[in-house]
Short mmCIF file of C-alpha atoms (C1' of nucleotides) in Angstrom, two decimals:
data_model
loop_
_atom_site.label_atom_id
_atom_site.label_comp_id
_atom_site.label_asym_id
_atom_site.label_seq_id
_atom_site.Cartn_x
_atom_site.Cartn_y
_atom_site.Cartn_z
CA MET A 1 -50.55 8.79 137.70
CA ALA A 2 -47.58 8.00 135.68
CA LEU A 3 -47.74 4.80 133.54
CA THR A 4 -44.83 2.52 132.50
CA ALA A 5 -44.84 0.52 129.38
CA LYS A 6 -45.93 -2.56 131.40
CA GLY A 7 -48.65 -0.15 132.87
CA ARG A 8 -49.99 1.14 129.61
CA ALA A 9 -50.14 -2.48 128.19
CA THR A 10 -51.91 -3.79 131.08
CA ARG A 11 -54.32 -0.74 130.60
CA GLN A 12 -54.76 -1.67 127.13
CA ARG A 13 -55.75 -4.96 127.81
CA ILE A 14 -58.15 -4.35 130.51
CA VAL A 15 -60.12 -1.84 127.98
CA GLU A 16 -59.80 -4.42 125.02
CA GLY A 17 -61.09 -7.52 126.81
CA ALA A 18 -63.95 -5.60 128.46
CA ALA A 19 -64.74 -4.11 124.93
CA ALA A 20 -64.63 -7.72 123.64
CA HIS A 21 -66.63 -9.21 126.54
CA LEU A 22 -69.20 -6.20 126.34
CA ARG A 23 -70.09 -7.08 122.35
CA SER A 24 -70.66 -10.59 123.01
CA ASP A 25 -72.66 -10.85 126.28
CA ASP A 26 -75.59 -8.92 127.66
CA PRO A 27 -74.13 -5.94 128.71
CA ALA A 28 -76.57 -5.42 131.67
CA GLY A 29 -75.07 -8.32 133.46
CA VAL A 30 -71.51 -7.84 132.97
CA THR A 31 -69.57 -7.55 136.15
CA LEU A 32 -66.13 -6.36 137.35
CA ASP A 33 -65.50 -9.98 137.91
CA ASP A 34 -65.95 -11.16 134.73
CA ILE A 35 -63.86 -8.71 133.17
CA ARG A 36 -61.12 -9.24 135.50
CA ALA A 37 -61.31 -13.03 134.76
CA ILE A 38 -61.40 -12.49 131.04
CA THR A 39 -58.39 -10.08 130.78
CA GLY A 40 -56.38 -11.98 133.34
CA THR A 41 -56.40 -9.11 136.08
CA SER A 42 -57.06 -8.67 139.33
CA LYS A 43 -59.14 -6.32 141.18
CA GLY A 44 -56.15 -4.29 142.40
CA GLN A 45 -55.18 -3.68 138.81
CA ILE A 46 -58.57 -2.55 137.37
CA PHE A 47 -59.18 0.21 140.37
CA HIS A 48 -55.45 1.00 139.99
CA TYR A 49 -55.94 2.21 136.37
CA PHE A 50 -59.58 3.08 136.72
CA PRO A 51 -59.68 4.62 140.26
CA ASP A 52 -63.65 5.58 139.60
CA GLY A 53 -64.22 1.87 138.96
CA LYS A 54 -66.98 0.72 136.76
CA GLU A 55 -68.00 3.79 135.59
CA GLU A 56 -64.59 5.36 134.18
CA LEU A 57 -63.88 1.84 132.72
CA PHE A 58 -66.96 1.63 130.80
CA LEU A 59 -66.64 4.97 129.58
CA ALA A 60 -63.00 4.26 128.43
CA VAL A 61 -64.41 1.15 126.68
CA ALA A 62 -67.39 3.65 125.21
CA ARG A 63 -64.61 5.86 123.83
CA TYR A 64 -62.47 3.13 122.28
CA GLU A 65 -65.75 1.83 120.50
CA ALA A 66 -66.58 5.12 119.59
CA ASP A 67 -63.32 5.30 117.78
CA ARG A 68 -64.11 2.45 115.75
CA VAL A 69 -67.47 3.61 114.70
CA LEU A 70 -66.14 6.04 112.11
CA ASP A 71 -62.82 4.23 111.46
CA ASP A 72 -65.00 1.20 110.17
CA GLN A 73 -66.69 3.50 107.47
CA GLN A 74 -63.80 4.84 106.30
CA PRO A 75 -62.32 5.49 103.37
CA HIS A 76 -66.16 5.69 102.18
CA LEU A 77 -67.49 8.09 104.61
CA GLY A 78 -64.81 10.56 104.02
CA ALA A 79 -65.25 10.85 100.17
CA LEU A 80 -68.77 10.92 99.49
CA THR A 81 -68.69 12.43 96.30
CA SER A 82 -70.49 10.42 93.67
CA TRP A 83 -73.33 7.95 93.68
CA PRO A 84 -71.28 4.69 93.54
CA ALA A 85 -69.22 6.12 96.69
CA TRP A 86 -72.87 6.77 98.49
CA GLU A 87 -73.65 3.23 97.53
CA ARG A 88 -70.11 1.84 98.81
CA TRP A 89 -70.66 3.63 101.99
CA ARG A 90 -74.34 2.17 102.25
CA ASP A 91 -73.02 -1.42 101.63
CA SER A 92 -70.20 -0.69 104.13
CA VAL A 93 -72.48 0.55 107.12
CA VAL A 94 -75.07 -2.51 106.51
CA ALA A 95 -72.21 -4.86 106.47
CA ARG A 96 -70.95 -3.57 109.85
CA TYR A 97 -73.99 -3.77 111.59
CA ARG A 98 -75.04 -7.09 110.06
CA ALA A 99 -71.99 -8.54 110.93
CA GLN A 100 -72.43 -7.16 114.52
CA GLY A 101 -75.61 -8.66 114.83
CA ARG A 102 -77.69 -7.87 117.68
CA SER A 103 -75.13 -6.69 119.68
CA CYS A 104 -74.10 -3.02 119.61
CA PRO A 105 -71.39 -1.90 121.62
CA LEU A 106 -72.13 1.64 122.10
CA GLY A 107 -75.93 1.15 122.54
CA ALA A 108 -74.97 -1.37 125.37
CA LEU A 109 -72.54 0.95 126.97
CA MET A 110 -75.08 3.86 126.73
CA SER A 111 -77.71 1.75 128.61
CA GLN A 112 -75.17 1.09 131.43
CA VAL A 113 -73.49 4.22 131.98
CA GLY A 114 -76.62 6.11 131.11
CA SER A 115 -76.57 9.58 131.32
CA THR A 116 -73.45 10.65 133.17
CA PRO A 117 -72.03 13.89 131.52
CA GLY A 118 -69.20 12.00 130.25
CA ALA A 119 -71.28 9.34 128.15
CA THR A 120 -73.39 11.88 126.44
CA GLU A 121 -70.17 13.76 125.65
CA VAL A 122 -68.56 10.68 123.92
CA VAL A 123 -71.70 10.06 122.00
CA SER A 124 -72.45 13.72 121.35
CA THR A 125 -68.96 14.02 119.63
CA LEU A 126 -69.41 10.89 117.48
CA VAL A 127 -72.56 12.01 116.06
CA GLY A 128 -71.40 15.21 115.46
CA GLN A 129 -68.58 14.04 113.47
CA TRP A 130 -70.44 11.33 111.88
CA GLU A 131 -73.19 14.01 110.62
CA ALA A 132 -70.88 16.48 109.57
CA HIS A 133 -68.86 14.05 107.23
CA ILE A 134 -72.61 13.25 105.68
CA ARG A 135 -73.43 16.96 105.60
CA LEU A 136 -70.09 17.58 103.79
CA GLY A 137 -70.61 14.57 101.19
CA ILE A 138 -73.93 16.26 100.44
CA ALA A 139 -72.73 19.51 99.91
CA GLU A 140 -70.16 18.51 97.83
CA MET A 141 -72.74 16.29 95.54
CA GLN A 142 -74.62 19.72 95.39
CA ALA A 143 -71.58 21.29 94.27
CA ALA A 144 -70.74 19.08 91.50
CA GLY A 145 -74.74 19.70 90.55
CA LEU A 146 -75.56 16.03 91.76
CA VAL A 147 -77.95 16.78 94.05
CA ARG A 148 -80.76 19.47 93.97
CA ALA A 149 -79.49 22.76 95.39
CA GLY A 150 -82.94 22.71 97.28
CA VAL A 151 -82.12 19.69 99.40
CA ASP A 152 -81.21 21.18 103.10
CA ALA A 153 -77.79 19.38 103.69
CA GLY A 154 -77.50 19.62 107.31
CA ARG A 155 -81.26 18.60 107.76
CA THR A 156 -81.08 15.58 105.41
CA ALA A 157 -77.65 14.60 107.29
CA ALA A 158 -79.40 14.71 110.49
CA ALA A 159 -82.06 12.54 109.11
CA PHE A 160 -79.20 9.86 107.95
CA ILE A 161 -78.02 9.73 111.75
CA ALA A 162 -81.58 9.28 113.10
CA GLY A 163 -82.38 6.63 110.41
CA ILE A 164 -79.12 4.54 110.85
CA GLN A 165 -79.50 4.84 114.90
CA GLY A 166 -82.98 3.57 114.60
CA GLY A 167 -82.32 0.97 112.00
CA VAL A 168 -79.41 -0.35 114.13
CA GLN A 169 -81.61 -0.09 117.13
CA LEU A 170 -84.42 -2.06 115.28
CA LEU A 171 -81.76 -4.45 114.29
CA ARG A 172 -81.11 -5.19 117.96
CA THR A 173 -84.48 -6.06 118.69
CA THR A 174 -85.81 -7.89 115.84
CA GLY A 175 -82.56 -9.20 114.20
CA SER A 176 -83.26 -7.89 110.62
CA VAL A 177 -81.10 -5.29 108.69
CA GLY A 178 -84.33 -4.58 106.93
CA HIS A 179 -84.93 -0.89 108.63
CA LEU A 180 -81.69 -0.20 108.41
CA GLU A 181 -81.44 -0.53 104.81
CA ALA A 182 -84.77 0.99 104.23
CA ALA A 183 -83.55 4.00 105.78
CA LEU A 184 -80.34 4.35 103.98
CA ASP A 185 -81.98 3.52 100.58
CA THR A 186 -84.87 5.75 101.16
CA LEU A 187 -82.49 8.87 101.88
CA ILE A 188 -80.28 8.09 99.25
CA ASP A 189 -83.25 8.05 96.99
CA HIS A 190 -84.39 11.25 98.40
CA LEU A 191 -81.03 12.97 97.39
CA ARG A 192 -81.24 11.52 93.90
CA GLY A 193 -84.40 13.36 93.85
CA MET B 1 -104.92 -17.35 139.62
CA ALA B 2 -108.52 -15.88 139.95
CA LEU B 3 -108.51 -12.14 140.61
CA THR B 4 -111.12 -10.29 142.67
CA ALA B 5 -112.07 -6.82 141.87
CA LYS B 6 -109.90 -5.82 144.37
CA GLY B 7 -107.35 -7.77 143.11
CA ARG B 8 -107.21 -6.30 139.87
CA ALA B 9 -107.43 -2.81 140.96
CA THR B 10 -104.10 -3.56 143.27
CA ARG B 11 -102.44 -5.17 140.03
CA GLN B 12 -103.11 -2.13 138.01
CA ARG B 13 -101.98 0.27 140.60
CA ILE B 14 -98.58 -1.68 140.64
CA VAL B 15 -98.44 -1.45 137.07
CA GLU B 16 -99.28 2.26 136.35
CA GLY B 17 -97.04 3.19 139.45
CA ALA B 18 -94.38 1.35 138.45
CA ALA B 19 -94.75 3.04 134.85
CA ALA B 20 -94.86 6.27 136.24
CA HIS B 21 -91.64 5.58 138.09
CA LEU B 22 -89.82 4.27 135.29
CA ARG B 23 -90.63 7.31 133.34
CA SER B 24 -89.29 9.58 135.58
CA ASP B 25 -86.41 8.11 137.01
CA ASP B 26 -83.15 6.30 135.38
CA PRO B 27 -84.64 2.56 134.47
CA ALA B 28 -81.43 1.02 135.32
CA GLY B 29 -81.89 1.78 139.24
CA VAL B 30 -85.35 1.15 139.53
CA THR B 31 -85.69 -1.53 142.48
CA LEU B 32 -88.53 -3.37 143.70
CA ASP B 33 -88.47 -1.76 146.77
CA ASP B 34 -88.80 1.45 145.11
CA ILE B 35 -92.03 0.27 143.27
CA ARG B 36 -93.38 -1.17 146.51
CA ALA B 37 -92.87 2.26 148.25
CA ILE B 38 -94.40 4.48 145.56
CA THR B 39 -97.40 1.89 145.21
CA GLY B 40 -97.96 1.71 148.90
CA THR B 41 -97.90 -2.36 148.42
CA SER B 42 -95.99 -4.95 150.13
CA LYS B 43 -93.28 -7.42 148.52
CA GLY B 44 -95.72 -10.24 149.08
CA GLN B 45 -98.25 -8.42 146.62
CA ILE B 46 -95.77 -7.78 144.01
CA PHE B 47 -94.93 -11.74 143.89
CA HIS B 48 -98.39 -12.35 144.31
CA TYR B 49 -99.39 -10.71 140.98
CA PHE B 50 -96.21 -11.12 139.50
CA PRO B 51 -94.90 -14.66 140.44
CA ASP B 52 -91.75 -14.56 138.01
CA GLY B 53 -91.00 -11.28 139.78
CA LYS B 54 -89.20 -8.31 138.37
CA GLU B 55 -89.18 -9.41 134.60
CA GLU B 56 -92.69 -10.35 134.38
CA LEU B 57 -93.67 -6.91 136.14
CA PHE B 58 -91.51 -5.05 133.85
CA LEU B 59 -92.95 -6.75 130.82
CA ALA B 60 -96.41 -6.20 132.11
CA VAL B 61 -95.19 -2.12 132.17
CA ALA B 62 -93.87 -2.52 128.77
CA ARG B 63 -96.92 -3.77 127.16
CA TYR B 64 -98.97 -0.94 128.95
CA GLU B 65 -96.39 1.48 127.51
CA ALA B 66 -96.70 0.16 124.28
CA ASP B 67 -100.28 0.58 124.22
CA ARG B 68 -99.80 4.22 124.85
CA VAL B 69 -97.71 4.81 122.31
CA LEU B 70 -100.13 4.23 119.10
CA ASP B 71 -102.74 5.74 121.27
CA ASP B 72 -101.13 9.02 121.62
CA GLN B 73 -100.77 9.16 117.76
CA GLN B 74 -104.25 8.75 117.40
CA PRO B 75 -106.38 9.97 115.59
CA HIS B 76 -103.78 11.30 113.29
CA LEU B 77 -102.16 8.23 112.72
CA GLY B 78 -105.30 6.44 111.46
CA ALA B 79 -106.13 8.84 108.68
CA LEU B 80 -102.92 9.79 106.95
CA THR B 81 -104.96 10.73 103.77
CA SER B 82 -103.96 14.26 103.31
CA TRP B 83 -100.79 16.52 103.31
CA PRO B 84 -102.50 18.37 106.45
CA ALA B 85 -103.18 15.13 107.98
CA TRP B 86 -99.48 14.02 107.66
CA GLU B 87 -98.44 17.42 109.19
CA ARG B 88 -100.68 16.74 112.30
CA TRP B 89 -99.16 13.60 112.81
CA ARG B 90 -95.67 14.68 112.45
CA ASP B 91 -96.37 17.61 115.06
CA SER B 92 -98.32 15.42 117.30
CA VAL B 93 -95.39 12.80 117.54
CA VAL B 94 -92.75 15.78 118.02
CA ALA B 95 -94.87 17.01 120.83
CA ARG B 96 -95.25 13.55 122.52
CA TYR B 97 -91.61 13.15 122.61
CA ARG B 98 -90.83 16.41 123.29
CA ALA B 99 -92.80 16.53 126.44
CA GLN B 100 -91.52 13.24 127.18
CA GLY B 101 -88.18 14.43 127.10
CA ARG B 102 -85.03 12.56 127.83
CA SER B 103 -86.96 9.84 129.24
CA CYS B 104 -88.02 6.83 127.08
CA PRO B 105 -90.54 4.64 128.84
CA LEU B 106 -90.04 2.05 126.34
CA GLY B 107 -86.37 2.45 125.66
CA ALA B 108 -85.69 2.18 129.08
CA LEU B 109 -87.86 -1.17 129.62
CA MET B 110 -86.04 -2.62 126.57
CA SER B 111 -82.40 -1.83 128.07
CA GLN B 112 -83.94 -3.67 131.35
CA VAL B 113 -85.84 -6.41 130.31
CA GLY B 114 -83.32 -6.71 127.25
CA SER B 115 -83.49 -9.53 124.96
CA THR B 116 -85.97 -11.94 126.53
CA PRO B 117 -88.44 -13.13 124.02
CA GLY B 118 -91.52 -11.52 125.87
CA ALA B 119 -89.84 -8.24 125.44
CA THR B 120 -88.82 -8.32 121.66
CA GLU B 121 -92.36 -9.74 121.14
CA VAL B 122 -93.82 -6.53 122.54
CA VAL B 123 -91.36 -4.41 120.33
CA SER B 124 -92.18 -6.48 117.40
CA THR B 125 -95.64 -6.20 117.61
CA LEU B 126 -95.71 -2.51 118.46
CA VAL B 127 -93.29 -1.75 115.12
CA GLY B 128 -95.25 -4.12 113.11
CA GLN B 129 -98.60 -2.12 113.80
CA TRP B 130 -96.83 1.50 113.76
CA GLU B 131 -95.33 0.68 110.36
CA ALA B 132 -98.66 -0.87 108.73
CA HIS B 133 -100.58 2.27 109.70
CA ILE B 134 -97.89 4.55 108.15
CA ARG B 135 -97.68 1.79 105.07
CA LEU B 136 -101.62 2.27 104.82
CA GLY B 137 -101.33 6.21 104.86
CA ILE B 138 -98.98 6.18 101.87
CA ALA B 139 -100.70 3.81 100.30
CA GLU B 140 -103.74 5.86 100.22
CA MET B 141 -102.10 8.89 99.06
CA GLN B 142 -100.85 7.19 96.36
CA ALA B 143 -104.54 5.85 95.52
CA ALA B 144 -105.78 9.56 96.10
CA GLY B 145 -102.98 10.68 93.39
CA LEU B 146 -101.03 12.59 96.04
CA VAL B 147 -97.84 10.35 96.22
CA ARG B 148 -95.98 9.36 93.16
CA ALA B 149 -96.64 5.41 92.41
CA GLY B 150 -93.22 4.79 92.24
CA VAL B 151 -92.52 5.30 95.88
CA ASP B 152 -92.21 1.80 97.56
CA ALA B 153 -94.76 2.05 100.35
CA GLY B 154 -93.25 -0.52 102.60
CA ARG B 155 -89.63 0.56 102.25
CA THR B 156 -90.64 3.87 102.92
CA ALA B 157 -92.98 3.25 105.94
CA ALA B 158 -89.80 1.09 107.25
CA ALA B 159 -87.63 4.32 106.93
CA PHE B 160 -90.07 6.37 108.91
CA ILE B 161 -89.98 3.90 111.71
CA ALA B 162 -86.39 3.59 111.81
CA GLY B 163 -85.92 7.62 111.45
CA ILE B 164 -88.45 8.16 114.58
CA GLN B 165 -86.64 5.50 116.52
CA GLY B 166 -83.28 7.05 115.87
CA GLY B 167 -84.65 10.38 116.50
CA VAL B 168 -86.11 9.34 119.80
CA GLN B 169 -82.94 7.74 120.92
CA LEU B 170 -80.79 10.88 120.13
CA LEU B 171 -83.28 12.95 121.98
CA ARG B 172 -82.64 10.68 124.87
CA THR B 173 -78.65 11.40 124.56
CA THR B 174 -78.84 14.90 123.37
CA GLY B 175 -81.84 16.20 124.73
CA SER B 176 -82.98 17.71 121.25
CA VAL B 177 -85.69 16.87 119.10
CA GLY B 178 -83.89 18.19 116.20
CA HIS B 179 -82.78 14.83 114.75
CA LEU B 180 -86.52 13.65 115.18
CA GLU B 181 -87.96 16.63 113.30
CA ALA B 182 -85.21 16.35 110.57
CA ALA B 183 -86.01 12.60 109.92
CA LEU B 184 -89.90 13.26 109.74
CA ASP B 185 -89.41 16.41 107.64
CA THR B 186 -87.13 14.95 105.17
CA LEU B 187 -89.20 11.81 104.67
CA ILE B 188 -92.23 13.75 104.24
CA ASP B 189 -90.51 16.02 101.77
CA HIS B 190 -89.68 12.50 100.07
CA LEU B 191 -93.18 11.49 99.95
CA ARG B 192 -94.14 14.96 98.47
CA GLY B 193 -91.38 14.47 95.48
"C1'" DC C 1 -27.32 -1.49 145.32
"C1'" DG C 2 -30.81 1.05 147.86
"C1'" DT C 3 -34.89 3.42 147.68
"C1'" DT C 4 -38.99 5.17 145.80
"C1'" DT C 5 -42.51 4.16 142.59
"C1'" DT C 6 -45.31 1.54 139.88
"C1'" DC C 7 -47.72 -2.99 139.64
"C1'" DT C 8 -50.16 -7.07 141.15
"C1'" DG C 9 -52.94 -10.39 143.81
"C1'" DG C 10 -56.42 -11.67 146.45
"C1'" DA C 11 -58.77 -11.47 150.71
"C1'" DC C 12 -62.45 -9.07 153.19
"C1'" DT C 13 -66.34 -6.02 153.47
"C1'" DG C 14 -70.58 -3.36 153.35
"C1'" DG C 15 -74.37 -2.83 151.47
"C1'" DA C 16 -77.98 -3.39 148.06
"C1'" DT C 17 -81.51 -6.25 146.36
"C1'" DG C 18 -84.44 -10.07 144.65
"C1'" DG C 19 -87.10 -13.66 145.89
"C1'" DT C 20 -88.86 -16.42 149.89
"C1'" DC C 21 -91.94 -17.59 153.52
"C1'" DC C 22 -95.55 -17.58 156.66
"C1'" DA C 23 -98.92 -15.74 159.57
"C1'" DC C 24 -103.04 -12.89 159.62
"C1'" DT C 25 -106.97 -10.60 157.56
"C1'" DG C 26 -110.97 -9.88 154.23
"C1'" DT C 27 -114.47 -11.65 150.87
"C1'" DG C 28 -117.45 -14.29 148.92
"C1'" DG C 29 -120.20 -18.43 148.17
"C1'" DT C 30 -123.14 -22.01 150.34
"C1'" DA D 1 -121.94 -19.67 160.42
"C1'" DC D 2 -118.52 -21.38 158.01
"C1'" DC D 3 -114.75 -22.15 154.87
"C1'" DA D 4 -111.81 -21.87 151.37
"C1'" DC D 5 -109.27 -19.02 149.14
"C1'" DA D 6 -107.74 -14.29 147.30
"C1'" DG D 7 -105.33 -10.55 149.49
"C1'" DT D 8 -101.80 -8.35 152.33
"C1'" DG D 9 -97.85 -7.06 155.28
"C1'" DG D 10 -93.00 -7.83 156.37
"C1'" DA D 11 -89.35 -10.28 158.44
"C1'" DC D 12 -86.02 -13.02 156.63
"C1'" DC D 13 -82.60 -14.91 153.46
"C1'" DA D 14 -79.00 -15.61 149.70
"C1'" DT D 15 -76.37 -14.08 146.95
"C1'" DC D 16 -74.15 -10.97 144.41
"C1'" DC D 17 -71.02 -7.25 143.77
"C1'" DA D 18 -68.54 -2.89 143.46
"C1'" DG D 19 -65.28 -1.17 145.87
"C1'" DT D 20 -61.31 -1.33 149.85
"C1'" DC D 21 -56.90 -2.42 151.74
"C1'" DC D 22 -52.78 -3.91 152.43
"C1'" DA D 23 -48.81 -6.86 151.37
"C1'" DG D 24 -45.46 -8.15 148.22
"C1'" DA D 25 -43.08 -8.33 143.22
"C1'" DA D 26 -41.18 -5.88 139.84
"C1'" DA D 27 -39.71 -1.81 137.86
"C1'" DA D 28 -37.25 2.78 137.40
"C1'" DC D 29 -33.93 5.57 138.85
"C1'" DG D 30 -30.24 7.89 141.30
#
DNA sequence: CGTTTTCTGGACTGGATGGTCCACTGTGGT
DNA sequence: ACCACAGTGGACCATCCAGTCCAGAAAACG
């Protein structure tokens, strides 16, 4: 499928419009007609750019959102080399999800697109990269002598990921960032020893 | 609505059948007809016992599953008074979710019944009780001098909940209990100081 | 230009599904 | 025996929605 400049623009418009709508509305009830209306396109266009229909479109949106997740944590996430840096990162994560409120773009998509191979691949990639950044940060802190050598960097990084995911999920259902903050603070305390 | 013994039995059969089906199958695609077929009932019965239809039924299933969550962790969760007790609890949680595999009864329900007031209430109640048990366990360990007094029991309990939730969620998408184990082990290590 | 390909619009379809309705049956109380 | 009401079965309805199809506009390209 060769896309002209116009075609690429339209495709992008569909993805971004769908992403915006999925952020604000209950994902379970989002229909192709909603997206069509919001993006000012037609059924023909949607299936022209996403021949496999809804699933392919939602997957494209998921990829789009996944890219945003790590970008939003930069530059902090890429340079976890001092305690103030960790605190800034912590604050940026909390701020991001507090702003996002109850809606969770990726969580929403996942509950829709469910357990298709493509969907798990998107999440796995994201989680893997995220975790790698944290693991590297812990290792750097250890190299600098700021964190005990006895700490298992890989396992602790995994705990961070789990804590963040759970914190965000609880934010979705309770509306409070309390659990997210508790998880991050407790784990950072753990690193501090 | 007065229920006779027969009525109560039928209602229960519907709830349990629906729960079993929601555990095994992709929750997004479960229909009332599926449940009807599995439980050997008719549309009339379903709407007789759950006048508000699908939502009311799914909420009843959610309550049913929520009760199971804490029960399955007993007696360990109720007596976190020594390190071996904490380990046994940890193992029971990991075992439970490992056995459950990729399916998460409550997570499934939540992504369906979404953000209705009833649904959030079920989750909030469950989370609250769960967290209270852990908080109590930490406090008892502190009283016994096994955990530093400086640890914030409430915050750490919240971190446990977040870590478990996130670990389970990652289990759902990656199929591995690694994150769940990492979260539990890291937080228990933190308690050990 | 002319033609080939991409882009766009929207009518239409097919099937799924939540929910309604009503007739019939069983059961418990008096 | 009767009657009121709970329980049951399943036909039927209304709607929604992903996906199809095709005709026509607009680019790209020679």
